[in-house]
PDB file of C-alpha atoms in Angstrom:
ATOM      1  CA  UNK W   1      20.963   4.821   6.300  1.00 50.00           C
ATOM      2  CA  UNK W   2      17.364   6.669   4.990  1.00 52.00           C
ATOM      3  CA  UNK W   3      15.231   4.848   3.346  1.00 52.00           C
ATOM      4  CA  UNK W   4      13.329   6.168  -0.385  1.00 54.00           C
ATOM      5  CA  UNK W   5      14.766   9.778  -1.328  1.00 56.00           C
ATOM      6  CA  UNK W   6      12.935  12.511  -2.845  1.00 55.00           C
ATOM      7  CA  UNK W   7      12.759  10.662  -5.857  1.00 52.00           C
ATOM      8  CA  UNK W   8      10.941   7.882  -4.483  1.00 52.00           C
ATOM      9  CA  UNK W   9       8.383   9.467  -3.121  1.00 54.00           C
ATOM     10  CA  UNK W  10       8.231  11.892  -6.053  1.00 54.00           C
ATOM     11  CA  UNK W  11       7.564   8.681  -8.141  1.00 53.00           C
ATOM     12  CA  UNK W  12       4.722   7.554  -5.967  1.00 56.00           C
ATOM     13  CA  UNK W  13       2.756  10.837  -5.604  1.00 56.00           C
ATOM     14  CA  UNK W  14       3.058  11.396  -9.421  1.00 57.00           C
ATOM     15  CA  UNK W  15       1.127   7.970  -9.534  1.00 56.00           C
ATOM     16  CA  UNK W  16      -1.530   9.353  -7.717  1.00 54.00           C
ATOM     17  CA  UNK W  17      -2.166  12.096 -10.411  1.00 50.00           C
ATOM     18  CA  UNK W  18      -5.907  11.247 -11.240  1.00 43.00           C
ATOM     19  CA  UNK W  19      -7.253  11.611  -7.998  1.00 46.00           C
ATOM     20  CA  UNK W  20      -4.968  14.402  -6.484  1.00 49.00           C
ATOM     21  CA  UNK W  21      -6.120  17.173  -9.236  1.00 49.00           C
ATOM     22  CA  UNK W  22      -9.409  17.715  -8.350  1.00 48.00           C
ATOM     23  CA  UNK W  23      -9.729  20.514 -10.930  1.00 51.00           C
ATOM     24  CA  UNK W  24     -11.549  18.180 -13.541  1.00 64.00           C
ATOM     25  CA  UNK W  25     -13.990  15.303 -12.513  1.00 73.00           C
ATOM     26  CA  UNK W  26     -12.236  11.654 -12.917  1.00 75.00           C
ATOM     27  CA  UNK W  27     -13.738   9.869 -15.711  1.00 83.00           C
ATOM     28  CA  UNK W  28     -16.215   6.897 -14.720  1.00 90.00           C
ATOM     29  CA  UNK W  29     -15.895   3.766 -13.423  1.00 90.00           C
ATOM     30  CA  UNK W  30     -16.213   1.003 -16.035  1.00 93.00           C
ATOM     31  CA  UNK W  31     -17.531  -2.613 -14.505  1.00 93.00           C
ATOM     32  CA  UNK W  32     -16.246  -5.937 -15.325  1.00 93.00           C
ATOM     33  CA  UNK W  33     -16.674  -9.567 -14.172  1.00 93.00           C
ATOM     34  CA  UNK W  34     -14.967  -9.312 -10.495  1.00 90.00           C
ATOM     35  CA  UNK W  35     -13.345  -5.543 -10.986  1.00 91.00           C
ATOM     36  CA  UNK W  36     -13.598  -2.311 -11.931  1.00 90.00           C
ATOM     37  CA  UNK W  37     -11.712   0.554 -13.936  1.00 91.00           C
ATOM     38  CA  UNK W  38     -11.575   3.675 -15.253  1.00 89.00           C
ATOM     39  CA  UNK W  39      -9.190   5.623 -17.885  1.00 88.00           C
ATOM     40  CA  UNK W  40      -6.296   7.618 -16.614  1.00 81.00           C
ATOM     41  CA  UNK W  41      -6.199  11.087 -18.017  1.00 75.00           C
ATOM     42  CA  UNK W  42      -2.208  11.785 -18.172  1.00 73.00           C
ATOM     43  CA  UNK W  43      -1.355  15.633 -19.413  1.00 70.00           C
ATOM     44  CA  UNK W  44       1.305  15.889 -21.907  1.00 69.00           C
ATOM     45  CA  UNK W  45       3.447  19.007 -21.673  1.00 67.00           C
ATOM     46  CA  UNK W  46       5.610  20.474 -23.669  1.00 68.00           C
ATOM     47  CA  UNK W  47       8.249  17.174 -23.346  1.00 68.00           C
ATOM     48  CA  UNK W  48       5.635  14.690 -22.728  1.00 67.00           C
ATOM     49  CA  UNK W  49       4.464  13.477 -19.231  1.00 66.00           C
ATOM     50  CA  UNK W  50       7.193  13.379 -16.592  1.00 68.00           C
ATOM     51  CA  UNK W  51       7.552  13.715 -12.808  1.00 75.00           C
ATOM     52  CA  UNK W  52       8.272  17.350 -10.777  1.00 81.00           C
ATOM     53  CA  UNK W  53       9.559  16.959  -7.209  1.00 85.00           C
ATOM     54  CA  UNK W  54       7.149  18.312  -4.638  1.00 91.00           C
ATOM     55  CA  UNK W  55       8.479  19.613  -1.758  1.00 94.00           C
ATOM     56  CA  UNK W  56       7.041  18.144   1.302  1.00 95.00           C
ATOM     57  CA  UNK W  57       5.911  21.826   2.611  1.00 95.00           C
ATOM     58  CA  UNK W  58       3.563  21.616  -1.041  1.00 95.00           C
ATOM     59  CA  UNK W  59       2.254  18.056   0.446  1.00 96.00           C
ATOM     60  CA  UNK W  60       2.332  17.896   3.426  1.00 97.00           C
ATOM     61  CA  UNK W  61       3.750  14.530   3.513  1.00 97.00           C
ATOM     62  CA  UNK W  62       7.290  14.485   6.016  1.00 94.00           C
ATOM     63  CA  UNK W  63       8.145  10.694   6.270  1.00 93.00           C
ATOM     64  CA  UNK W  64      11.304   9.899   6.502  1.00 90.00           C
ATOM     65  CA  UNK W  65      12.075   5.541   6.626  1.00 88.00           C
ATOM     66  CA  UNK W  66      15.801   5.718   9.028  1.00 84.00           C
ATOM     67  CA  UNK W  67      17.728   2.381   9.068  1.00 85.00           C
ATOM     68  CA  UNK W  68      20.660   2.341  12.107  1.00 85.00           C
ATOM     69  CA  UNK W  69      23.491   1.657  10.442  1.00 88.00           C
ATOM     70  CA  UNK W  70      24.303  -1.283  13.253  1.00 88.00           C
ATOM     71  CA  UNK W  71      20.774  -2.661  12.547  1.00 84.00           C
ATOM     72  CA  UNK W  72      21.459  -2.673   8.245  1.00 83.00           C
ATOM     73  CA  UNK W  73      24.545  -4.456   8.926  1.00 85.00           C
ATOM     74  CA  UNK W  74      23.308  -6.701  11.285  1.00 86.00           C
ATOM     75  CA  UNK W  75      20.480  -7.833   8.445  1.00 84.00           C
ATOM     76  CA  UNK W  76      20.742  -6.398   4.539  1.00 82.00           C
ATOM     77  CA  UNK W  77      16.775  -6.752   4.549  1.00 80.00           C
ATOM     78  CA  UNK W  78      16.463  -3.549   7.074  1.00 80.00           C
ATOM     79  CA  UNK W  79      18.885  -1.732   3.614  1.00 81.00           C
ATOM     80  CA  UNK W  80      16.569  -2.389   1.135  1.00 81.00           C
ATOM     81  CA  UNK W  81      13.914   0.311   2.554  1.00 78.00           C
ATOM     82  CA  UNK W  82      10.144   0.379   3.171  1.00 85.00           C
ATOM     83  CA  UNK W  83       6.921  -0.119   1.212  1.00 91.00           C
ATOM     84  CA  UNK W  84       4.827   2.336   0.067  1.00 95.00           C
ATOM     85  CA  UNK W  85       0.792   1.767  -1.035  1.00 95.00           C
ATOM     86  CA  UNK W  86      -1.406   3.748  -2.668  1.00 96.00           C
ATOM     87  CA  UNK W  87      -4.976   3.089  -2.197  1.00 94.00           C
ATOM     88  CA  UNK W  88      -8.524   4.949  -1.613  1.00 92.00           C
ATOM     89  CA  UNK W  89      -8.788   4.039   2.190  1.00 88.00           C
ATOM     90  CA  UNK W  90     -11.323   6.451   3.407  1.00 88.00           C
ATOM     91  CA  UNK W  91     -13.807   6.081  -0.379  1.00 88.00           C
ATOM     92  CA  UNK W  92     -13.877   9.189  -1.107  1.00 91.00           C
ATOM     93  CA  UNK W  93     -12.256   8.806  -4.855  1.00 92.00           C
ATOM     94  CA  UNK W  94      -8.809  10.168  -3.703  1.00 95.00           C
ATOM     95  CA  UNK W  95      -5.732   7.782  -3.564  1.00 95.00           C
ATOM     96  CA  UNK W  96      -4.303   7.809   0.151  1.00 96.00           C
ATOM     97  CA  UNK W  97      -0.647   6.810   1.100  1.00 96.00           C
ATOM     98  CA  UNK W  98       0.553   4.503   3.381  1.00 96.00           C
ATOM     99  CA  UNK W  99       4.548   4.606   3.699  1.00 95.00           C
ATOM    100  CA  UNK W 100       6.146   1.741   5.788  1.00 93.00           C
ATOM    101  CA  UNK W 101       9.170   2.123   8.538  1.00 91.00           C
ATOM    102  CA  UNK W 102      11.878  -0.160   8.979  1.00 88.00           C
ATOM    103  CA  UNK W 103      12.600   0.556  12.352  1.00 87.00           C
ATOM    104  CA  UNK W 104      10.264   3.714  13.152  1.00 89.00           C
ATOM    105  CA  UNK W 105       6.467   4.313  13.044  1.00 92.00           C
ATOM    106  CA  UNK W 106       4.436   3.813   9.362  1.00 93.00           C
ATOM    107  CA  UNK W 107       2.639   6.614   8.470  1.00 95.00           C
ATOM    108  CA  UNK W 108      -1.128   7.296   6.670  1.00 95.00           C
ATOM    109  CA  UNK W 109      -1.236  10.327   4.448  1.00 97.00           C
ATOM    110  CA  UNK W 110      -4.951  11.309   3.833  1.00 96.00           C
ATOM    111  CA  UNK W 111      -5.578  12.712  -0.280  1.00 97.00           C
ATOM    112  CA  UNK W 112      -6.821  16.049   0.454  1.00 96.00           C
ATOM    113  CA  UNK W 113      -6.946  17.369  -3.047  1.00 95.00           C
ATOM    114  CA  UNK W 114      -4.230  19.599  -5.442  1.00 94.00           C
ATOM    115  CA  UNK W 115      -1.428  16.922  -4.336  1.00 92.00           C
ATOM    116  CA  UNK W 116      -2.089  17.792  -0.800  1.00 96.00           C
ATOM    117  CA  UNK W 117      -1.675  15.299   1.983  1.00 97.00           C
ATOM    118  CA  UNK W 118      -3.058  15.392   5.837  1.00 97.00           C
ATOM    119  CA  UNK W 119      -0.806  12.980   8.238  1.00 97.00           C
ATOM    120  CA  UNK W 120      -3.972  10.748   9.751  1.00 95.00           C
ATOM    121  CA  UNK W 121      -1.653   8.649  11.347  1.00 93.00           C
ATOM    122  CA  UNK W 122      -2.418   8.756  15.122  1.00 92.00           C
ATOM    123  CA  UNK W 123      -6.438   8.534  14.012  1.00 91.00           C
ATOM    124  CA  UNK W 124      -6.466   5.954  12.045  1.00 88.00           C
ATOM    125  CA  UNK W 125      -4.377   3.626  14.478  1.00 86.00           C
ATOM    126  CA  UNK W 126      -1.856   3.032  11.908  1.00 88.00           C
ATOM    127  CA  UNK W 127       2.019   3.394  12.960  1.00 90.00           C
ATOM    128  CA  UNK W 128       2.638  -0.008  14.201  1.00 88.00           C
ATOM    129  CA  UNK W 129       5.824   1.236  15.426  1.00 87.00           C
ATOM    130  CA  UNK W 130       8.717  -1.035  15.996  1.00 79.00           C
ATOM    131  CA  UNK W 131       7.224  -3.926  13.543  1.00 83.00           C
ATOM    132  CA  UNK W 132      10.015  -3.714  11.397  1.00 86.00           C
ATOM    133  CA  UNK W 133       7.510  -2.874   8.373  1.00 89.00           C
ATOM    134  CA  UNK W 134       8.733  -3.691   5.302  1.00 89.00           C
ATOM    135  CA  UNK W 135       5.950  -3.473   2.324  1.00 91.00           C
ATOM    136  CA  UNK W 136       2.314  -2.368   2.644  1.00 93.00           C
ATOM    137  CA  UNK W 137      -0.620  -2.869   0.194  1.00 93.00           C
ATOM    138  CA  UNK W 138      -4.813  -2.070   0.346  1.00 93.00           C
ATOM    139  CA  UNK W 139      -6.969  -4.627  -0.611  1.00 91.00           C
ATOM    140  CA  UNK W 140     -10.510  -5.848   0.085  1.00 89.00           C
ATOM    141  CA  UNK W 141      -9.721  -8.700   2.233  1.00 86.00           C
ATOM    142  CA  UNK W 142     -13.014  -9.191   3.632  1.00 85.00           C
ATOM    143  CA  UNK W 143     -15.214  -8.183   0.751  1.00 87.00           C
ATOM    144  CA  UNK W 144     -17.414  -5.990   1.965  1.00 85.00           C
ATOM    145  CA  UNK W 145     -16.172  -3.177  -0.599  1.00 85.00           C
ATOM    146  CA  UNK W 146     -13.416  -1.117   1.370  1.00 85.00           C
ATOM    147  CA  UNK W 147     -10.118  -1.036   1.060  1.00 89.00           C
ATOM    148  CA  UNK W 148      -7.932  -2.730   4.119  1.00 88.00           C
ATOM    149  CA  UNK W 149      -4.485  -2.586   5.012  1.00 90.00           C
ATOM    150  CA  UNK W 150      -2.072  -5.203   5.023  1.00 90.00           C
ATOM    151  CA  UNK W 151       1.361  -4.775   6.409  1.00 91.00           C
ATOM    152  CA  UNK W 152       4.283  -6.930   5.871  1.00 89.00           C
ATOM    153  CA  UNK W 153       7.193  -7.117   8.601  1.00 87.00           C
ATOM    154  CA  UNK W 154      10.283  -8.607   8.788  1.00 85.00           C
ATOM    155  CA  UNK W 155      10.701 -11.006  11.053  1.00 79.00           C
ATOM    156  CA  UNK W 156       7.646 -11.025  12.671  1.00 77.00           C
ATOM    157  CA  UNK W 157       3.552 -11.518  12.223  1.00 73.00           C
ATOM    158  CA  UNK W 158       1.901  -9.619   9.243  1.00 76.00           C
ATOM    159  CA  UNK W 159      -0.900  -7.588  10.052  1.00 78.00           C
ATOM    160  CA  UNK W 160      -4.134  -7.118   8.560  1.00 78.00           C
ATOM    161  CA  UNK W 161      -6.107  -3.729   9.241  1.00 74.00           C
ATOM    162  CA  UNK W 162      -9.841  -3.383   8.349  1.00 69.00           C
ATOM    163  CA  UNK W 163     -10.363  -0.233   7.405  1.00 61.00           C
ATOM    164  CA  UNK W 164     -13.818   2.101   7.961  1.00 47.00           C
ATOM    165  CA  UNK W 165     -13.641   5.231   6.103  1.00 47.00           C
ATOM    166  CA  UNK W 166     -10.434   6.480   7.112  1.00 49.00           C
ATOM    167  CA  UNK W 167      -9.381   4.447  10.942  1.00 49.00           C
ATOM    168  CA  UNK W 168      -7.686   0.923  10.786  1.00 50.00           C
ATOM    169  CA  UNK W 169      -9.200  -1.552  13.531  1.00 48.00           C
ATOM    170  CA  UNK W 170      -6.481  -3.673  13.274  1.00 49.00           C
ATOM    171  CA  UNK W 171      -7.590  -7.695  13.207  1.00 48.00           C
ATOM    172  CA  UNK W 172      -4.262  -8.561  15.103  1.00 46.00           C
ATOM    173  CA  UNK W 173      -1.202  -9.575  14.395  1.00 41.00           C
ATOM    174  CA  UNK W 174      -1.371 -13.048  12.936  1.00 38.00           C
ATOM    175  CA  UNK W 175       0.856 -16.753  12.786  1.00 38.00           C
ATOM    176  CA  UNK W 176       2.056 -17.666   9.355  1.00 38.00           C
ATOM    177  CA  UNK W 177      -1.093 -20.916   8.820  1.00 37.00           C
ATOM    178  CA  UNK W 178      -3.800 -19.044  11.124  1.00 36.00           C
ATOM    179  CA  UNK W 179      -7.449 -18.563   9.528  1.00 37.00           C
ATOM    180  CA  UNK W 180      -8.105 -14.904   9.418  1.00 40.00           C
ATOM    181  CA  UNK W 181     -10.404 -12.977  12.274  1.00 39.00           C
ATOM    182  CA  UNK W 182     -14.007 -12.935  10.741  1.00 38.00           C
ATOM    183  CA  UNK W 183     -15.145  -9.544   9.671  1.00 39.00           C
ATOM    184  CA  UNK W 184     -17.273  -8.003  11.513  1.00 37.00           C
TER     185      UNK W 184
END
């Protein structure tokens, strides 16, 4: 069994649109009372706005989520595929991906610009291969203005990664109840 087709990951790149152009400057950020945002610039072409498959020799982005058949069967979760979030992990204004793997390694896809992706995987410390990953999401856990990582698994202990710029120092895997590892 494979996990998200084409189609899938066409929808999530697509998402990204604002920060993958790069041709025209992303409109400012706009403060509020605890958040921030910024309009979203969508092109309308001759049918409206819509979603073109990229092929992943365009992106750069190869992931692949693959399910053993014995493993899907043995629990439905495993069939149900992995996560996928979209977040500026490194702060440089581009929207990063982080794709989740059942049974294999996650991957990090660094937003190089033009829908471009680099694989910073290995650098960043973020596979966590063989966690059974099953949704992802960024999030400034600790406040201090950066995005981090958290990973869901099935089965086991979530994880929470604090990111700097672009590599994950993970804060270990933690017990469902535990306080969460001060940040540094």
């Amino acid at each position: 069994m494979r996990g998200p087709g084409p189609l899938a990951l066409a929808a999530a790149l697509a998402l990204t649109s604002a920060g993958c152009r790069g041709a025209a400057p992303p409109s400012p950020w706009h403060d509020e009372a605890g958040y921030r945002w910024r309009e979203l610039s969508v092109p309308r072409g001759r049918d409206g706005p819509g979603f073109t498959e990229l092929p992943s020799s365009r992106t750069g982005v190869s992931f692949t989520n693959t399910v053993a058949l014995d493993s899907a069967l043995q629990n439905r979760h495993l069939a149900q595929g992995g996560g996928v979030a979209l977040g500026d992990a490194d702060g440089d204004g581009r929207p990063d991906i982080y794709l989740t793997s059942n049974q294999g390694a996650n991957a990090l896809y660094k937003n190089v610009g033009h829908w471009r992706f680099q694989d910073v995987t290995t650098t960043a410390g973020a596979a966590l291969t063989g966690r059974r990953s099953t949704g992802a999401t960024f999030a400034d856990v600790d406040g201090d203005g950066d995005l981090d990582l958290l990973v869901s698994t099935l089965g086991e202990a979530s994880c929470c990664s604090r990111t700097t710029g672009m590599g994950c120092s993970p804060s270990g895997p933690r017990r469902r109840g535990s306080a969460p590892t001060p940040a540094a």
